[in-house]
Amino acid sequence: MLDIEIDGKTLQVPEGSTVMDAAHQAGTYIPHFCYHKKLSIAANCRMCLVQVEKAPKPMPACATPVTNGMKVFTHSELAINAQKGVMEFLLINHPLDCPICDQGGECQLQDLSAGYGGGASRYQEEKRVVVNKNLGPLVSTDMTRCIHCTRCVRFTQEIAGLMELGQAYRGEHAEIMPFVEQTVASELSGNIIDLCPVGALTSKPFRFSARSWEMARRKSVSPHDGLGSNLIVQTKHDRVLRVLPLENEAVNECWLSDKDRFSYEALNSAERLTQPMLKQDGKWINASWQQALDYVAHAFKDIAKDHGAAALGALTAPQATLEELFLTQKLLRGLGSGNVDSRLRQSDFALDGKLGGAPWLGMKIAEINALDRALVVGSFLRKDQPLLAQRLRQAAKRGCQVSLIHSADDDTLVKIFAKSIVAPSQLPGLLAQVVKSAAEQKGATVDAELAKVSVTPEAQKIAASLVSGTNAAILLGNFAQQHAQAATLHALAQQLAKITGAKFGYLGEAANSVGAYVAKAVPQAGGLNAAQILASPLKGYLLLQAEPELDCANPQQTLAALQKAATVVVMSPFKLASTLEYADVLLPVAPFTETSGTFINTEGRVQSFNAVVKPLGDTRPGWKVLRVLGNLLGLPGFEQNSSEEVRAEALAGQPEFVADRLNNQANGVVLNLSLSAAGLERVSDVPIYFADALVRRAPSLQKSLDAKQPRARMNAATLAKLGVAAGKQVKVKQGSGVAQMTAELDAGLPDNCVRVAAGHVLTAGLGAMQGTLTVEPM
Amino acid sequence: MSTQQILLAGLDPNTGDQTWHLADYVKRGGYAALKKILSENIPPENVINEVKKSALRGRGGAGFPAGLKWGFIPKAYQGPRYICCNTDEGEPGTFKDRDLMRFNPHQVIEGMIIAGYAVGSERGYNYIHGEVWSLYKRFEEALDEARAAGLLGQKILGSNFNFELFAHHGYGAYVCGEETGLLESIEGKKGQPRYKPPFPANYGLYGRPTVINNTETFAAVPWIIINGGEKYLELGKPNNGGTKLFSVSGHVVKPGVYEVPMGTPFPVLLEMCGGMRNGKLKAVIPGGSSAPVLPADIMMDCTLDYDSIAKAGSMLGSGAVIVMDESVCMVKALERLSYFYFEESCGQCTPCREGTGWLYRVVHRIEHGLGKPEDLDLLNSVTDNIMGRTICALGDAAALPVRSFTKHFKSEFEYHIENKKCLVPPEVQREGSRIYVTPNRVPSC
């Protein structure tokens, strides 16, 4: 520890601290612009100059290491003069356009200029003007306002993993810009808006819609991936206008992914369903809640009476709240049907009944940063888990060996130690090789099934890496969870973790993937799982927050089942064109901003939130709708008066973590390694901006590069074999479905694989996310 | 006063372009120092000590003792260390390394190899400015000769010492002459100085311990090894060892590069240059454009060494002596200098990025008859806000000329502001700036 005195206050700080760290610890504020605790030190703004005893010049607090016995004066004449001098320089070329600047009211430069700026400028010359840059659909630029702190440059390089911005030119002509003809395509790009201390980078979707002080700030939780990022939702006149990160070091740190930040645009979408609707004689009519719910109650009762309760099934989106999930399963089970599932994109349910609890990350999110070895199995890491990937990126920078086995070779922007990319059908075999190799290296025994496997050098390298670590983890990504042999992958990963002493976890797919297990919105003994619910068409379906034709593993089968059903009840904030064809009742339920609720993230953290705005039109919170429906059906246990009561019932208390419900250990899984796929295998990703109902309707996200139309991607050998040229239109056929799309070269794919995205209207006619398909030139 | 030359000894500007080759250098006694070290197995510490004894101070401008710098390289460090040579002389007035590199490149190479030996480095880079392309080409040729002769590469001269040396050329940014900006540039990044500490001795090229010295500094090393540090020190003055190259430009009869012992009185150097061309000495910038200007009377009393010039209120810098006679308008001269620093600021840190432009614009305004009485105070205040507050010394380099010009020649500035015209009549200025070529001298490049 080092002794330091700051403005007469003595304290002790750890070795390696800077004066800025020490000041922070002492509770002293030192003005700054370029310094940011999560970014490297640039020391370029010079605003944090302070006086250090015995130093002839003022020193930048952010970059000056503390030495023992150092005396620092942050408010001495020397320090204040230096800070005022810097402020004057910053302001001479900064436009005085605060009244029309979106940053006004939340601008660091504006705030600090009140303390350190002069009343009038001594600079009489012409001010600099800088041409704006196109950074894509999310970030708006006013580069004349830029003060060259390079926070945005450092962010893209250090946190987002790819240097997409840089400072070109010299001196006064220096400009922050993207590479020529490029924009910022990072899935974390919105953070540069928060980082920009001035109004140079502002939010394009939010631009000019309100002043910062006019909006209310409400806490909320992101309803997208399994991370459960903490949000500040800003509202005005019961409309969500902007979303910002709520800092939570244990979850999202101070970042948000772009889907967390910009998906709010969907809340004001024209596709919002604002009134209950009934289909009568093939025509949709508006109905009152009373009429609609009566209709649903009667329909469900009739089906139960005529065909038995087992003819009813519910499919719930894993992005629904814990309360909605809990009441849905309670309603179905109250009626006598156990057919309820939230794992819509899952195709292998062999783990059901064998798993010890809800599959989860297997560790705290923050523990990812401390890993020294990691194996990621089947994940489009950056796009599926933008911020978890960011943590792995930081871990890799600190020396963690991150290995990847997958069926596509997208750039993770994480330093990868070893990787092996194989066709989906080969993935279990590949993981088996790693298990066998690790066992050999550790002197452990494996079962006969694995003994037969021959190990490739790459698998051996991955195994050696895991074996040599002291804090390793094996993480199953979305692709592995959706895989047709997901149970085998799980069992292998579990075995590998046991052999290597590694942690074993799931990179949670959706905001409430864990919550769905906790709420029991997954089938218990005797109930049908999502695939079975759709495979043996039922008479009545309840769809909660889900758009099955886009959210399910096999859209073809899904649509067929729903079209055949007698009654399909849709509880959703949106009306999707294709839904109108098969649905019978549309009930407008609130999205996450209009209801209170709870998400349980992938580490088992229970995060509840309140509604931030009033429900739009006749929309009602989902839990209330289900509660009333329970009453109308005459079911017991639907007397809750608040979502808190529902939550308490679902969780048996108010825990902060649901540690006792989490368990990744599965017993008695039969390994299924001998799989061969004849023909072309489909590799499916769910592109980041097609993953759920909200992002699909956020116009700005839809304009970004990640939202481009799905293409049939193949490697050069596969293209050649099929006689297809990249850029040409092809017909992709799977089952009874056909989709026409552009062929594209993707050198990262294994042979005989075609990558076709799921979750998009264009590919909704195709079959299962994993399977075989054919490609024909047009 | 000794007249010994050690850098340009035996070299003639008229024939120098033919006598730079390895064979010529060896004939002049070249590579003897390296052979001595390797054949006698002189311990690296002794090499460093010899350089320390010599009081050889960095010839790039800052004058930091070279031996001390070498001694900073952490001995216990595992992993590569680097030797970097700074031949990016870009300061207006400075062209000493040009002649050294042109006529005597092998001496630089030998000095770098010895430095590598002294600090346990196996790899060096010479960063050569891109404006004079022929220097870069010549250095590459010299490297080829050295490699072919077994002076570079594995097991040099049969010893166990390996050293490889590469040339790297810049693209003309002045700021890449700042040592950490130079390192960034070699690394392939934008040439922007780093914040120090850490210094290059601990965190240099690619984050490794690095010795970075000026070309002339390295070139002095072989002589020190052969003749001993004490002898080198004796050539100059205490604390100011050896000889120094001075690149003299301006209104002298024979501008050029002159090697004289440290501590030589300025009038002696002026005499060597053939005295003033015509007209009377008005002012001298003794150490390159970033050094404060000194009026004639102060300068004529100075000796040419770090301490004397510093005492007079300026810097010896890189030894770029810019001589001005009375045809020079000091406002116009400052405008030119301020424009240079405005243009060459890297734009990284605020005071320099914003301040250099401000200084230039105000001086420009004064020069063009738009000055205001309060402008001189404003200039002073702006330089106050730049100096000592920037990441590298470019901020100070931009501020010092402004301060010294307005201090020593205040009346000229006031005349400009009051009368909206120059104190020096235009025809005098025109005459003074006429191109003037000394007979029998090859104009350098």
PDB file of C-alpha atoms in Angstrom, chain A residues 432 435-440 443-452 495 499:
ATOM      1  CA  ALA A 432     -16.067 -36.540 -27.829  1.00  0.00           C
ATOM      2  CA  VAL A 435     -13.210 -35.515 -23.905  1.00  0.00           C
ATOM      3  CA  LYS A 436     -11.165 -38.572 -24.843  1.00  0.00           C
ATOM      4  CA  SER A 437      -7.974 -36.574 -25.247  1.00  0.00           C
ATOM      5  CA  ALA A 438      -8.500 -34.807 -21.927  1.00  0.00           C
ATOM      6  CA  ALA A 439      -9.127 -38.141 -20.255  1.00  0.00           C
ATOM      7  CA  GLU A 440      -5.918 -39.543 -21.721  1.00  0.00           C
ATOM      8  CA  GLY A 443      -5.295 -40.542 -16.887  1.00  0.00           C
ATOM      9  CA  ALA A 444      -9.046 -40.794 -16.468  1.00  0.00           C
ATOM     10  CA  THR A 445     -11.150 -43.562 -17.938  1.00  0.00           C
ATOM     11  CA  VAL A 446     -13.917 -43.054 -20.476  1.00  0.00           C
ATOM     12  CA  ASP A 447     -16.784 -45.290 -21.497  1.00  0.00           C
ATOM     13  CA  ALA A 448     -16.570 -47.657 -24.404  1.00  0.00           C
ATOM     14  CA  GLU A 449     -18.450 -45.320 -26.726  1.00  0.00           C
ATOM     15  CA  LEU A 450     -15.712 -42.711 -26.362  1.00  0.00           C
ATOM     16  CA  ALA A 451     -12.822 -45.155 -26.454  1.00  0.00           C
ATOM     17  CA  LYS A 452     -13.582 -45.773 -30.122  1.00  0.00           C
ATOM     18  CA  GLN A 495     -17.896 -35.239 -18.619  1.00  0.00           C
ATOM     19  CA  ILE A 499     -12.235 -34.669 -16.100  1.00  0.00           C
TER      20      ILE A 499
END
